[in-house]
Every structure is written in C-alpha cells, then in structure tokens.
C-alpha cells in the first residue's frame, strides 16, 4: 500500500499540516500525462521518507479539490509544494523529478534530517554494519563476475557492488522496471526470462563472510497493476554456494545441497535492504560465492537487485574457538 496521503477535504489537509513538520503536496489531475509519468517516482519518495509526525507526502486532485488548489494558487499540473511547519518553502511546477529530489534533500538537510552529504548517496542507508566487521566489496574481482539470466538491456552486473546509492531509489524509472540509463545502463539488475538469477562472485583473496546485505527497491505497484506478474519484485528465496570454481547452472543450483538457504519474509526488509547473517563457520576461507535467487515475491516472474554488500573480514584468521556461530544447526 502506498504511503502517500490522498487528500479528500480541506480539513484533512489542514490537520496533516498541523501534525507534521514537513509536508510535500503533489497537485495533479487524472487527465495530466506528466502527472502520471512522475507518479511512481513520487510514490517511491513517500515509501522511503515518510515518517509520521515528521514528514508526509500528500496528493491533491485539483478537479476533486478545487478549493484547495485555489487556496494554494495552483495553476499548472503537476505542481509540488513543500511546507515546513505550515509555511511554504518550495514550489516546483512541472514533472521535474531532479528538482523535486533536490528540494526534498535540501529541506531534510535544513531540518537536521539524517541524509548523506554526497548527492550520489542521498537517502540510501542500506543496513548497519555489525562490529567488528566491514564491507569487503573491494576484494571482489569485478572483471571475473558472472551472471546468468539477467536482462542486459537494463543494467550491468557491476552496478550491484557500487558504493553509491541506487539512482532509482528516489524514484528513477517508470514504475515498470525500465529506468533511466547512466553510462553503462540502468542502476540495477533485473532477471530476464523468469524470476531466477545466478550470480558468481570471485574474490581476490580468501575472505570470511559474516553478512550479505541485499538492496532491492522495485517501484511501488499501483493498485491496477497488482496482478501483473511481469513487474519486478524483491527476492524471496536465495541459496548460497561457496568455493565453486565457476558459476553454478540453474539445474545444479536447484538440486545441489547449498552452503546456506535463506527464505526472506516481508518483515525482513528494512528500508529496501535485507541483512542476511551467514552461518559463519561455513563461510571461512571463501574465494568465491554463488548467489542463486530461486524465487521472487508473490507470483512475480521478474526479480530485481539494486545493491549487494558483502560484510566480513579479509586476511588475518581467527582461532576456531572464537568464531561466532549464527543460526548454526
């Protein structure tokens, strides 16, 4: 369900403004093409940043709520108005997504919001890194990455391991999994013929893997599209295989005993990221990792991955007695 607040009366909007520090209002119309084009991006912003009492994203249909549109002197659609403590701070006319994102970022920063200082990482938190471990993506041999069944028209595999925030997470893309391109393609990876995806990750040195963080942020699904199985979804079942010499094929991945199997529930996702703790004793001296996405949420026939962060140690080994077992049977 979308976190945008549909305004049905002036009193409802007045109460929202009184009870929320920052309110962003999207004035739109059902007949407005640009309004429809920017709607998934606006819904994505609401999904990421809504914080009850602190920040809200509202939608006002100018034909249904003419008095509100007149009160705010709205003459063009879409128009985005930002209010802080009831006072207008910013007004953006037109479906100018970069301007909207920038204005939201600046307003959050001015209000002491917890956002990154770099525009390339704005709004993206991923998950906390458990101490004393660190992100070891720098040990991945990017030139030897391999992936089966990914849509090469959307994004390259290397983007999964970039340190920056996914460019789509604040609304890039058109809501159907086809997003804007930047350099080598869109800023995520999506499966091609079905929901399964296999990724081979080699390391330049042996590593210990404590946790794998996967970020997956498909655009919110509109109510009319809920039955569309072609829309990409988050992974729901994953298998991990360590120290295989090359990529594991789909038949083998389904039949072989995995080093670890993971079923991801909806509540496991936090701000678009799931943190998977490994059975640490089984992930020592790792020189390669095969990550097999076996299934996606619901009946989706496409799966989407935005970022992967490998958390662990490089180099110095610990004594076996000091290893921490996570979920070991």
Short mmCIF file of C-alpha atoms in Angstrom, two decimals:
data_model
loop_
_atom_site.label_atom_id
_atom_site.label_comp_id
_atom_site.label_asym_id
_atom_site.label_seq_id
_atom_site.Cartn_x
_atom_site.Cartn_y
_atom_site.Cartn_z
CA UNK A 1 0.00 0.00 0.00
CA UNK A 2 1.32 3.43 -0.95
CA UNK A 3 2.36 5.77 1.86
CA UNK A 4 1.11 8.85 0.01
CA UNK A 5 -1.84 10.54 1.72
CA UNK A 6 -4.76 11.14 -0.64
CA UNK A 7 -6.46 14.37 0.43
CA UNK A 8 -10.26 14.25 0.34
CA UNK A 9 -11.08 17.52 2.10
CA UNK A 10 -9.53 20.85 3.15
CA UNK A 11 -9.92 19.83 6.80
CA UNK A 12 -7.90 16.66 6.22
CA UNK A 13 -5.03 18.61 4.67
CA UNK A 14 -5.17 21.22 7.42
CA UNK A 15 -4.88 18.52 10.08
CA UNK A 16 -1.96 16.86 8.25
CA UNK A 17 -0.08 20.17 8.01
CA UNK A 18 -0.67 20.92 11.69
CA UNK A 19 0.50 17.49 12.84
CA UNK A 20 3.52 17.05 10.53
CA UNK A 21 6.70 19.13 10.40
CA UNK A 22 7.35 18.71 6.65
CA UNK A 23 4.55 18.11 4.14
CA UNK A 24 5.08 17.68 0.41
CA UNK A 25 1.94 18.10 -1.71
CA UNK A 26 1.51 16.80 -5.26
CA UNK A 27 -1.22 18.76 -7.06
CA UNK A 28 -2.24 16.60 -10.02
CA UNK A 29 -5.09 15.72 -12.38
CA UNK A 30 -6.26 12.40 -13.80
CA UNK A 31 -6.06 13.75 -17.37
CA UNK A 32 -2.49 15.06 -16.94
CA UNK A 33 0.13 12.93 -18.75
CA UNK A 34 3.19 14.36 -16.93
CA UNK A 35 1.36 13.80 -13.62
CA UNK A 36 1.01 10.10 -14.41
CA UNK A 37 4.63 9.87 -15.55
CA UNK A 38 6.03 11.25 -12.30
CA UNK A 39 3.56 9.42 -10.00
CA UNK A 40 5.72 6.28 -9.44
CA UNK A 41 8.70 8.48 -8.52
CA UNK A 42 6.62 10.46 -6.05
CA UNK A 43 5.26 7.23 -4.53
CA UNK A 44 8.83 5.95 -4.18
CA UNK A 45 9.85 9.10 -2.30
CA UNK A 46 6.91 8.63 0.04
CA UNK A 47 7.82 4.98 0.56
CA UNK A 48 11.41 5.85 1.50
CA UNK A 49 10.97 9.00 3.55
CA UNK A 50 7.53 9.06 5.20
CA UNK A 51 7.98 9.50 8.94
CA UNK A 52 4.74 10.05 10.93
CA UNK A 53 4.72 13.46 12.57
CA UNK A 54 7.91 14.49 10.81
CA UNK A 55 7.43 14.06 7.06
CA UNK A 56 4.42 13.27 4.88
CA UNK A 57 3.67 13.13 1.15
CA UNK A 58 0.16 14.15 0.08
CA UNK A 59 -1.72 14.07 -3.23
CA UNK A 60 -4.43 16.54 -4.19
CA UNK A 61 -6.61 16.01 -7.27
CA UNK A 62 -7.22 19.58 -8.45
CA UNK A 63 -10.54 18.66 -10.07
CA UNK A 64 -11.84 16.97 -6.94
CA UNK A 65 -10.45 19.55 -4.50
CA UNK A 66 -10.78 22.86 -6.36
CA UNK A 67 -10.90 24.95 -3.18
CA UNK A 68 -7.53 23.58 -2.05
CA UNK A 69 -5.96 24.24 -5.46
CA UNK A 70 -7.30 27.81 -5.38
CA UNK A 71 -6.10 28.37 -1.81
CA UNK A 72 -2.57 27.38 -2.85
CA UNK A 73 -2.82 29.31 -6.14
CA UNK A 74 -2.09 26.23 -8.25
CA UNK A 75 -2.47 26.92 -11.98
CA UNK A 76 -0.33 24.18 -13.60
CA UNK A 77 -0.11 20.43 -13.18
CA UNK A 78 1.75 18.84 -11.69
CA UNK A 79 2.79 21.35 -9.04
CA UNK A 80 4.74 20.25 -5.97
CA UNK A 81 4.54 22.43 -2.87
CA UNK A 82 6.67 21.85 0.23
CA UNK A 83 5.60 23.11 3.63
CA UNK A 84 7.68 23.31 6.78
CA UNK A 85 5.74 23.98 9.97
CA UNK A 86 2.84 25.15 7.80
CA UNK A 87 4.88 27.65 5.75
CA UNK A 88 5.59 27.15 2.06
CA UNK A 89 9.33 26.79 1.40
CA UNK A 90 9.47 25.46 -2.17
CA UNK A 91 7.24 25.30 -5.24
CA UNK A 92 8.08 23.22 -8.32
CA UNK A 93 5.96 23.41 -11.47
CA UNK A 94 6.07 20.51 -13.91
CA UNK A 95 7.25 16.90 -13.70
CA UNK A 96 10.81 17.93 -12.82
CA UNK A 97 11.99 14.89 -10.86
CA UNK A 98 15.61 16.03 -10.27
CA UNK A 99 14.36 19.36 -8.91
CA UNK A 100 11.89 17.57 -6.64
CA UNK A 101 14.53 15.19 -5.29
CA UNK A 102 16.98 18.04 -4.74
CA UNK A 103 14.40 20.17 -2.96
CA UNK A 104 13.40 17.31 -0.64
CA UNK A 105 17.06 16.64 0.13
CA UNK A 106 17.76 20.30 0.92
CA UNK A 107 14.67 20.57 3.11
CA UNK A 108 15.66 17.47 5.05
CA UNK A 109 19.21 18.73 5.48
CA UNK A 110 17.98 22.11 6.73
CA UNK A 111 15.76 20.27 9.21
CA UNK A 112 18.56 18.10 10.51
CA UNK A 113 17.45 15.03 8.57
CA UNK A 114 19.82 12.06 8.50
CA UNK A 115 20.90 12.09 4.88
CA UNK A 116 24.28 11.66 3.29
CA UNK A 117 26.23 14.75 2.32
CA UNK A 118 27.03 13.38 -1.10
CA UNK A 119 24.33 13.59 -3.75
CA UNK A 120 25.40 10.19 -5.07
CA UNK A 121 24.43 8.54 -1.80
CA UNK A 122 21.45 10.65 -0.79
CA UNK A 123 18.65 8.86 1.05
CA UNK A 124 20.38 5.45 0.97
CA UNK A 125 21.24 3.85 4.28
CA UNK A 126 21.38 0.17 3.42
CA UNK A 127 21.79 -1.66 6.74
CA UNK A 128 24.07 -1.11 9.71
CA UNK A 129 27.46 -2.82 9.57
CA UNK A 130 27.87 -5.18 12.55
CA UNK A 131 31.07 -4.60 14.52
CA UNK A 132 33.91 -5.52 14.23
CA UNK A 133 33.28 -6.37 10.57
CA UNK A 134 33.50 -4.20 7.46
CA UNK A 135 32.28 -4.05 3.88
CA UNK A 136 34.68 -6.15 1.79
CA UNK A 137 33.34 -5.40 -1.69
CA UNK A 138 36.80 -4.08 -2.57
CA UNK A 139 38.02 -7.70 -2.57
CA UNK A 140 35.63 -8.70 -5.37
CA UNK A 141 37.25 -9.40 -8.75
CA UNK A 142 34.84 -7.32 -10.80
CA UNK A 143 36.33 -8.37 -14.13
CA UNK A 144 35.50 -12.02 -13.38
CA UNK A 145 31.93 -11.51 -12.21
CA UNK A 146 29.42 -13.70 -13.99
CA UNK A 147 25.63 -13.71 -14.05
CA UNK A 148 23.02 -15.89 -15.71
CA UNK A 149 19.54 -14.79 -16.83
CA UNK A 150 19.89 -11.04 -16.33
CA UNK A 151 18.37 -8.55 -18.73
CA UNK A 152 21.37 -6.94 -20.41
CA UNK A 153 19.21 -4.11 -21.76
CA UNK A 154 18.58 -2.82 -18.24
CA UNK A 155 21.78 -2.80 -16.17
CA UNK A 156 25.25 -4.30 -15.89
CA UNK A 157 26.21 -6.63 -13.05
CA UNK A 158 28.98 -4.40 -11.68
CA UNK A 159 26.48 -1.77 -10.53
CA UNK A 160 25.40 -4.17 -7.78
CA UNK A 161 28.67 -3.59 -5.94
CA UNK A 162 28.97 0.19 -6.26
CA UNK A 163 29.27 2.11 -3.02
CA UNK A 164 26.85 4.83 -4.05
CA UNK A 165 23.11 4.79 -3.52
CA UNK A 166 20.95 3.31 -6.28
CA UNK A 167 19.97 6.22 -8.50
CA UNK A 168 16.48 4.72 -8.81
CA UNK A 169 15.76 4.59 -5.12
CA UNK A 170 14.38 8.09 -5.02
CA UNK A 171 12.10 7.38 -7.93
CA UNK A 172 14.14 6.83 -11.10
CA UNK A 173 12.46 4.62 -13.69
CA UNK A 174 8.94 4.48 -14.98
CA UNK A 175 7.48 2.06 -12.45
CA UNK A 176 7.73 -0.91 -14.81
CA UNK A 177 11.36 -1.79 -14.14
CA UNK A 178 12.63 0.17 -17.14
CA UNK A 179 14.64 3.00 -15.67
CA UNK A 180 16.86 5.78 -16.80
CA UNK A 181 20.28 4.89 -18.10
CA UNK A 182 23.53 6.30 -16.78
CA UNK A 183 26.71 5.30 -18.55
CA UNK A 184 26.58 1.52 -18.85
CA UNK A 185 22.83 1.24 -18.30
CA UNK A 186 20.20 1.41 -15.60
CA UNK A 187 21.33 1.36 -12.00
CA UNK A 188 20.08 -2.10 -11.06
CA UNK A 189 19.94 -5.71 -12.29
CA UNK A 190 16.74 -7.45 -13.33
CA UNK A 191 16.14 -11.05 -14.35
CA UNK A 192 15.21 -11.79 -17.95
CA UNK A 193 13.11 -14.83 -18.89
CA UNK A 194 11.86 -15.70 -15.39
CA UNK A 195 12.39 -14.84 -11.72
CA UNK A 196 15.59 -16.87 -11.26
CA UNK A 197 19.05 -15.30 -11.27
CA UNK A 198 22.51 -16.73 -10.57
CA UNK A 199 25.48 -14.54 -9.67
CA UNK A 200 29.11 -15.70 -9.42
CA UNK A 201 31.25 -13.50 -7.13
CA UNK A 202 35.01 -14.27 -7.06
CA UNK A 203 37.36 -12.68 -4.51
CA UNK A 204 40.98 -11.62 -4.95
CA UNK A 205 41.86 -13.12 -1.57
CA UNK A 206 40.24 -15.51 0.86
CA UNK A 207 37.63 -13.82 2.99
CA UNK A 208 35.32 -14.56 5.89
CA UNK A 209 31.71 -13.64 5.17
CA UNK A 210 29.62 -12.69 8.18
CA UNK A 211 26.70 -11.00 6.45
CA UNK A 212 25.30 -10.31 2.98
CA UNK A 213 23.20 -7.19 2.53
CA UNK A 214 20.88 -7.10 -0.47
CA UNK A 215 19.07 -3.93 -1.51
CA UNK A 216 16.05 -4.38 -3.78
CA UNK A 217 13.76 -1.44 -4.46
CA UNK A 218 11.25 -2.03 -7.23
CA UNK A 219 8.92 0.96 -7.71
CA UNK A 220 5.66 0.71 -5.74
CA UNK A 221 2.99 -1.24 -7.61
CA UNK A 222 -0.14 0.68 -8.48
CA UNK A 223 -3.42 -0.98 -7.49
CA UNK A 224 -4.34 -1.62 -11.13
CA UNK A 225 -1.03 -3.46 -11.70
CA UNK A 226 -1.12 -5.81 -8.68
CA UNK A 227 -1.83 -8.85 -10.88
CA UNK A 228 0.89 -8.02 -13.42
CA UNK A 229 3.48 -10.79 -12.95
CA UNK A 230 5.90 -9.06 -15.35
CA UNK A 231 6.60 -6.30 -12.82
CA UNK A 232 9.87 -6.97 -10.94
CA UNK A 233 9.74 -7.87 -7.25
CA UNK A 234 12.19 -8.49 -4.43
CA UNK A 235 13.80 -11.93 -3.96
CA UNK A 236 12.06 -14.26 -1.52
CA UNK A 237 14.29 -17.35 -1.62
CA UNK A 238 18.08 -17.47 -2.00
CA UNK A 239 20.72 -20.21 -1.98
CA UNK A 240 24.41 -19.61 -1.31
CA UNK A 241 27.27 -21.82 -2.53
CA UNK A 242 30.89 -21.18 -1.53
CA UNK A 243 34.17 -22.00 -3.27
CA UNK A 244 32.83 -23.26 -6.56
CA UNK A 245 35.33 -22.71 -9.42
CA UNK A 246 32.75 -21.00 -11.64
CA UNK A 247 29.11 -20.08 -11.93
CA UNK A 248 26.57 -22.72 -10.88
CA UNK A 249 23.94 -23.54 -13.50
CA UNK A 250 20.25 -23.43 -12.68
CA UNK A 251 19.73 -27.21 -12.69
CA UNK A 252 22.68 -27.73 -10.33
CA UNK A 253 21.63 -24.83 -8.11
CA UNK A 254 18.19 -26.37 -7.63
CA UNK A 255 19.45 -29.91 -7.00
CA UNK A 256 22.75 -29.44 -5.09
CA UNK A 257 22.98 -29.01 -1.34
CA UNK A 258 23.60 -25.33 -0.68
CA UNK A 259 26.02 -23.95 1.88
CA UNK A 260 23.04 -21.99 3.19
CA UNK A 261 19.42 -21.48 2.15
CA UNK A 262 17.50 -18.33 3.04
CA UNK A 263 13.80 -17.56 2.90
CA UNK A 264 13.14 -13.83 3.10
CA UNK A 265 9.89 -12.61 4.63
CA UNK A 266 8.35 -9.21 4.01
CA UNK A 267 9.16 -8.06 7.55
CA UNK A 268 12.87 -8.83 6.98
CA UNK A 269 13.17 -5.89 4.58
CA UNK A 270 14.19 -2.63 6.27
CA UNK A 271 14.11 0.43 4.02
CA UNK A 272 14.57 -1.78 0.97
CA UNK A 273 17.50 -3.78 2.36
CA UNK A 274 17.67 -7.25 3.90
CA UNK A 275 20.68 -8.25 6.03
CA UNK A 276 21.39 -11.98 5.79
CA UNK A 277 23.61 -13.37 8.54
CA UNK A 278 25.61 -16.36 7.35
CA UNK A 279 26.35 -19.50 9.29
CA UNK A 280 29.76 -18.05 9.92
CA UNK A 281 31.67 -21.29 10.45
CA UNK A 282 30.69 -22.33 6.91
CA UNK A 283 31.90 -19.10 5.34
CA UNK A 284 35.60 -19.17 6.27
CA UNK A 285 38.37 -19.10 3.68
CA UNK A 286 35.94 -18.15 0.92
CA UNK A 287 37.42 -17.43 -2.50
CA UNK A 288 34.14 -17.46 -4.44
CA UNK A 289 30.44 -17.12 -3.74
CA UNK A 290 27.50 -18.18 -5.90
CA UNK A 291 24.27 -16.38 -5.06
CA UNK A 292 21.22 -18.08 -6.56
CA UNK A 293 17.89 -16.24 -6.46
CA UNK A 294 15.44 -19.13 -6.63
CA UNK A 295 12.19 -17.23 -6.28
CA UNK A 296 10.69 -13.74 -6.12
CA UNK A 297 7.86 -12.36 -4.01
CA UNK A 298 4.34 -13.43 -4.88
CA UNK A 299 3.83 -14.76 -8.38
CA UNK A 300 6.31 -12.35 -9.96
CA UNK A 301 8.22 -13.63 -12.97
CA UNK A 302 10.93 -10.99 -12.62
CA UNK A 303 13.31 -10.24 -9.76
CA UNK A 304 15.28 -7.05 -9.17
CA UNK A 305 18.53 -6.40 -7.30
CA UNK A 306 19.88 -2.88 -6.70
CA UNK A 307 22.93 -3.35 -4.47
CA UNK A 308 24.85 -6.14 -2.73
CA UNK A 309 27.25 -5.53 0.14
CA UNK A 310 29.47 -8.30 1.47
CA UNK A 311 30.33 -7.85 5.14
CA UNK A 312 33.14 -9.74 6.84
CA UNK A 313 36.92 -9.91 7.19
CA UNK A 314 39.93 -10.08 4.90
CA UNK A 315 43.30 -11.60 5.69
CA UNK A 316 44.01 -12.44 9.30
CA UNK A 317 42.25 -15.56 10.52
CA UNK A 318 40.71 -16.10 13.93
CA UNK A 319 41.05 -19.14 16.14
CA UNK A 320 38.15 -21.53 15.67
CA UNK A 321 37.11 -21.21 19.28
CA UNK A 322 36.49 -17.50 18.81
CA UNK A 323 34.25 -17.83 15.80
CA UNK A 324 30.68 -16.75 16.24
CA UNK A 325 28.04 -19.17 15.02
CA UNK A 326 24.95 -17.54 13.59
CA UNK A 327 21.93 -19.81 13.31
CA UNK A 328 24.06 -22.95 13.14
CA UNK A 329 22.16 -26.18 13.40
#
